[in-house]
Amino acid sequence: MNVRNTVFLLALFIFTPLYAGYYAFEPRWDGYIIWGGEVKTQTALLVDISKAIINGSGTDSTTLCNHILGNASCAGIRTIYWRLDDGRGHLLFDSNQKDSVLALPNLAVDFSKIDYAEKAYELTRKLGMEIYLVADGNYIDEARIKFSPVKVISSKEISAKDLVSESNMIGIYTWDVARLAKANLSGKTLYFRKSITTQKQLMNASICVTSRNKYKLYFDGRLIGEDSEWWIGETYDITELSNAGNHVIGIEVEPDRNGERGLLLNALFKYNDRTDKISTNAEWLCSDTFVEGWNKPDYNDKNWKNAIVVGFDGCVPWMRLIRPWNNKTSVISDDSSKRPIAVSKVSVAENSQIANLLIDSSSNDRSAWYGKVPCEIELSFDKSRPINEIRIYSGNIEYSNNNSGALNIKKYSIDVYQNGQWIRLIEPMQALAYKGEKCADFFIRHKIDNKNFEKMKLVVIESFDTGLRVHCPDKPCAESKLVYIREISFYDNLESSIKK
Amino acid sequence: MFSEIKKISQFVTLLVFCLILPVKISEGGISDKTNEAISCETLDVDYAYRWNPDTYVIWEKKPDAPRQDVPITYSDWNLYRITEGKAGVRFVINNMAATGISHIWIRAFGGGWAEYKSQVDEVTKWTPYGSGEDAKKEDVLQESVEFGHELGLQVYAWFPFLEEWHGWKENSRSRYTDMHQDLSDQHLNGFKTGQPSFYFKEYIDYKLEIFKELINNYNIDGIVLDFERIAHRSNQCGYLPGLIDEFQSKTNLNARELSANDPNWMAFRAKYIGDFIKQVNEIIDQRNRPVELVMWNVWDVPLSAHWDVKTWTDAGLIKNLAVFKHGELGWGSAASVPDDLYASLNHKYKLNKLYYGCYAFKTNEKGLTDRAAAALTQGFDGLIWVESTPIYWGKRLNLPREFALTDTFEVKSGLTDMTGGGEIAVICSNAWDLSLDDSEKTLISGSPNEIVKIRLPAVDGTHSLVFKCHKLSGKNMFSGIAVDGYTITAQKDKFPLRTNPSWQSLNGNKVAITGKPGIAPFLGNK
């Protein structure tokens, strides 16, 4: 065997497992998903795990506990009462009273073999929740010994006024969870900060972040990036900003109006001999009040409160989160004039039939229309501005609404108003999702080389709409061919890198 | 006097003899006097009753019950609830069996994710929604096959083999497509679709590896090649330089100058997928056990760049066709189904079997029932209830049930020695009465879906238990009765008494298994 063959085989031997294990070697998100403020109500969760099982769940104890407790943490529930019996004389743990231990042979469930309570305890510790095991009758002493140091109480000692049951916490994300999250957790825009110190000889510094729903990431007060797609995190290289000394990572998070909320951030500071990892957890500080300079190192944060944990990577309902560090994103230029451009006025062409205007875009850079196709939406700015990029997000995100077709843009054109006349900027074309390109949701992105214009007109020619609705499932509804546009945003010189 | 007494005695003896003898001869009868005296006693029982594993839920099948299939995607179920692990699989399949469904299609692969223990390197090996460590050990397909077969169901592997991820976010995309962009199909303008092309041998080999695993490692009864449920079936693709050159060398035509919908050009591109199906057939032929290969597709597009139904059926590559259209308009009512659909498809293609897909997501119950009935009237060989999750949570499981199962059921056990009495537990979807043999007397009655434990009376000789299950007044989605227990013989032995398909319907119709007790919907008073 010659040297070349040996090297080739050696390389094959080394790299093949890495390639085959492409996903297995990717890191998961560290730390916890956090939210801020105090939990408003004292809703507690009472779990009878046997009910969850017989109502169509699984024997997989990890997953089952993950669903119930993950949803609960996401809903802002901090106290769990975990029953050790089903209230009808069957024990839900491996008791010395063997005859009473529940077994459902045809479901392959045997509580003498699967310790759900132990799994629940582990998970509540991870999520920073308080758990009480609930036992009655003559087995309470046995349970106290078996599960020490976990608190075992009798059902009479359950002190919570508002109890919800495990049936509200089954599934990936339910309206029960959303409703509780809205009731329990702050719905305000929140500000998070974490002080860090970097040393000399830093080789590389990067931050990967995602949130529900929209974040703005700052480093020492400077806007680094922003995004609103929760299932994929953006990775920002901040090496050149991370001189030795004290710094602050600041994040402003605008919650989702449906109740889904949370922030997850991982940061890596790599030195010659080590890597410092920073990740979101309950030690992060949070405030719901905007104060000038809140995101800078010299800001006094003594009145800020600790964040609370509302989940982690893999925890329901965050389990569709894409692994971190994949999505490298340019840092926004430090020139404050090169920021996302606010739209000053939104109008809808007279010949367009808009069914409903959900949010008035003139008061917010977020916009959302639910209108009939074809339609024209006109957006204008205070003055003629150089625009480098247009992003349009359309379609329903929630899978439950996809019955009708996602109502996303299928075919469209874009006109701009320049020097007193309308000019066709984008000829009618199909959206990326329909061309088969890799795209996140139904996201349209056009880079347009700093064109100056005062107005833009989006013409939606065709949408993906089957016309079938929940309320008229048999035939196309009268309002068929609708489009749902979630957001249109404009950027100036977004690609400017801090390295330039 | 004595003689009179003797005569009376003889008369009484004769009378008793006349009364008793037929009973003894039949070994299943019971005297009125005994009948009046006997009764049942109810005992405490609840949902945690440990049903013997040999107990089955049974019901009477309609004589004309059609074949009814249901495709099942576990990750879809998981979005609604946590149907994971062995219990989750059993929950889903039991619910399907309870409606008289005869065939289940387990989605074995899609979006790069396998719902079975694949050993192919580039396959991601478990459902994206199973996050727990335990979940990774589960083999949904294997459990489905085992449990489905136990219930008498035919279990098919549903194989959406044209790479697709149908609307999920990027994290459930096919990993293979990410890793093999070099095998991507492309449009005329060079635009890469991201979908691997069957023109590339590497891709075919990869797909065949998966196919072999399904065929060789699992005791499946059939396999469904899903052409309908794909993300990209545009004819704009297939403009790969090699493919275009081959087409030119064989036809002297330049594909670049033809319409993407040119029949010759479409057929040429589809041929590569046809070659794949040919190899699939060869793999199936090598298997000892028959496996039905079903092509699932839209009914009104016989030819595209991805399929060529006429050529494939003529060549015998495809013999069984299931037609369906996913959520499309015009497929939502009986009136929209062409009257001659069955006849025209059978005329066009050489087919063994032709099945009809009902889209359970859309339309109302009547619309669904009407068009399913219309399809059967036309001659279709079976119904496919597409989308098992909405049919379950939409509480539309009464639709397949109405085609398959009777509303009432009178069933009797085999003869059993009840000299020492016995104990049984009963659960039934409907209200029921228990009697012995052909007696009119009801010994005990039960309510729908309520477990009742009964102490059986001690009655000399052998008898049959007869259960009369009444029609439900409301919507009836499930049908079944399970009995588990024993009788005590004259020798004081316990003799098992459990429902199974050997129990006889008094109507003479076939008795089918519709589930196992102790699993929803046959849990009882939970």
Coordinates of C-alpha atoms in Angstrom, one line a residue, chain A residues 19-24 28 50-64 66-68 86 88 90 92 98-99 101-109 119 167 170-173 231-232 314 319-322 397 399 402-404 433-441 466-468 473-474 476, chain B residues 45-53 55 78-88 90-91 121-122 124 128-136 138 147 167-171 173 175 178-180 187 191-194 232 327-329 332-333 361-364 367 392 396 516-520 523 525-526:
Chain A
Y19 CA -19.9 13.2 8.2
A20 CA -22.3 10.4 9.0
G21 CA -22.9 11.9 12.3
Y22 CA -23.5 15.3 10.8
Y23 CA -26.3 16.1 13.2
A24 CA -25.1 14.1 16.1
R28 CA -27.6 21.9 21.4
S50 CA -52.4 8.1 34.9
K51 CA -55.0 10.3 33.3
A52 CA -52.5 11.6 30.8
I53 CA -51.5 8.0 29.9
I54 CA -54.9 6.6 29.4
N55 CA -56.1 9.6 27.5
G56 CA -53.7 8.8 24.7
S57 CA -50.3 9.7 25.8
G58 CA -47.1 7.6 25.9
T59 CA -45.2 5.3 28.2
D60 CA -42.1 7.4 27.4
S61 CA -41.8 8.9 30.8
T62 CA -39.3 11.6 29.8
T63 CA -41.4 12.8 26.9
L64 CA -44.6 12.7 28.9
N66 CA -41.5 17.0 29.3
H67 CA -44.8 17.8 27.6
I68 CA -46.7 18.5 30.8
D86 CA -55.2 8.3 41.1
R88 CA -59.4 5.7 43.2
H90 CA -54.3 2.9 42.7
L92 CA -48.7 5.7 40.9
K98 CA -47.8 -4.0 45.4
D99 CA -51.4 -4.9 44.9
V101 CA -49.8 -0.2 42.3
L102 CA -51.4 0.7 39.0
A103 CA -50.6 -1.4 36.0
L104 CA -52.2 -1.2 32.6
P105 CA -50.8 -4.2 30.9
N106 CA -52.4 -3.6 27.5
L107 CA -50.8 -0.2 27.4
A108 CA -47.5 -1.5 28.6
V109 CA -47.6 0.8 31.6
K119 CA -38.7 12.1 36.3
S167 CA -55.2 17.8 30.6
I170 CA -50.9 17.9 26.8
G171 CA -49.7 18.6 23.2
I172 CA -47.0 20.7 21.6
Y173 CA -48.7 24.0 22.4
W231 CA -37.3 28.5 15.5
I232 CA -33.9 29.5 14.2
G314 CA -36.0 20.3 23.6
M319 CA -38.9 21.3 20.6
R320 CA -38.8 22.4 17.0
L321 CA -36.0 24.8 17.7
I322 CA -33.2 24.5 15.1
I397 CA -47.5 30.7 11.0
Y399 CA -50.1 25.1 11.4
N402 CA -53.0 26.0 7.3
N403 CA -56.1 24.0 6.4
S404 CA -57.1 26.8 4.1
A433 CA -41.4 29.1 -1.3
Y434 CA -43.0 28.2 -4.6
K435 CA -39.7 28.2 -6.4
G436 CA -38.4 25.5 -4.1
E437 CA -35.6 27.6 -2.7
K438 CA -34.5 27.2 0.9
C439 CA -36.5 29.8 2.8
A440 CA -37.7 30.3 6.3
D441 CA -41.4 30.2 6.3
T466 CA -57.6 26.8 -1.2
G467 CA -60.7 28.8 -0.2
L468 CA -61.7 26.1 2.3
P473 CA -65.5 23.2 4.8
D474 CA -67.6 21.8 2.0
P476 CA -64.9 27.4 -1.3
Chain B
V45 CA -64.2 -3.0 39.3
D46 CA -62.7 0.1 37.6
Y47 CA -60.6 1.2 34.7
A48 CA -57.5 -0.4 36.1
Y49 CA -59.0 -3.9 35.6
R50 CA -56.1 -6.1 34.4
W51 CA -57.6 -7.5 31.2
N52 CA -56.1 -10.8 30.2
P53 CA -53.9 -10.3 27.1
T55 CA -59.0 -10.9 25.5
N78 CA -47.9 14.1 18.4
L79 CA -48.8 17.6 17.6
Y80 CA -52.2 17.1 19.2
R81 CA -51.3 14.8 22.0
I82 CA -48.4 12.7 23.1
T83 CA -49.0 9.5 21.3
E84 CA -45.5 8.2 21.8
G85 CA -44.0 4.9 22.9
K86 CA -45.8 1.6 22.9
A87 CA -48.8 3.1 24.7
G88 CA -49.1 5.8 22.1
R90 CA -51.5 1.1 20.7
F91 CA -53.8 4.1 21.5
D121 CA -26.5 6.6 7.7
E122 CA -28.1 9.7 6.3
T124 CA -32.5 10.9 10.9
P128 CA -38.7 15.1 15.2
Y129 CA -41.2 15.4 18.0
G130 CA -39.9 12.7 20.2
S131 CA -37.5 14.6 22.4
G132 CA -37.0 12.2 25.2
E133 CA -34.2 9.6 25.4
D134 CA -36.8 6.9 25.8
A135 CA -38.5 8.0 22.5
K136 CA -35.4 7.2 20.5
E138 CA -39.1 3.3 20.2
F147 CA -50.1 -4.7 17.5
G167 CA -44.7 22.6 5.3
W168 CA -42.8 21.9 8.5
K169 CA -40.1 24.3 9.4
E170 CA -36.5 23.8 8.3
N171 CA -35.6 21.7 11.3
R173 CA -36.3 19.1 6.4
R175 CA -31.3 15.9 6.0
D178 CA -29.0 19.3 2.9
M179 CA -26.1 16.9 2.6
H180 CA -26.5 16.3 -1.1
H187 CA -35.0 24.0 -13.7
F191 CA -32.3 27.1 -10.5
K192 CA -31.6 24.2 -8.1
T193 CA -34.8 22.9 -6.6
G194 CA -33.1 21.4 -3.6
H232 CA -42.6 19.6 -5.7
G327 CA -57.4 19.4 -0.2
E328 CA -58.1 20.4 -3.7
L329 CA -61.3 22.1 -4.6
G332 CA -65.2 17.8 -1.7
S333 CA -68.6 16.3 -2.6
F361 CA -59.9 17.1 6.8
K362 CA -62.5 18.9 4.7
T363 CA -66.2 18.9 4.2
N364 CA -68.9 17.6 6.5
G367 CA -70.4 15.0 2.2
Y392 CA -60.1 11.2 15.3
R396 CA -65.7 11.5 12.5
K516 CA -58.2 -4.7 22.9
P517 CA -59.8 -3.7 26.2
G518 CA -57.9 -1.6 28.6
I519 CA -56.9 0.8 25.8
A520 CA -59.0 3.7 24.6
L523 CA -61.1 1.8 28.9
N525 CA -65.5 4.7 33.3
K526 CA -62.2 6.4 33.6

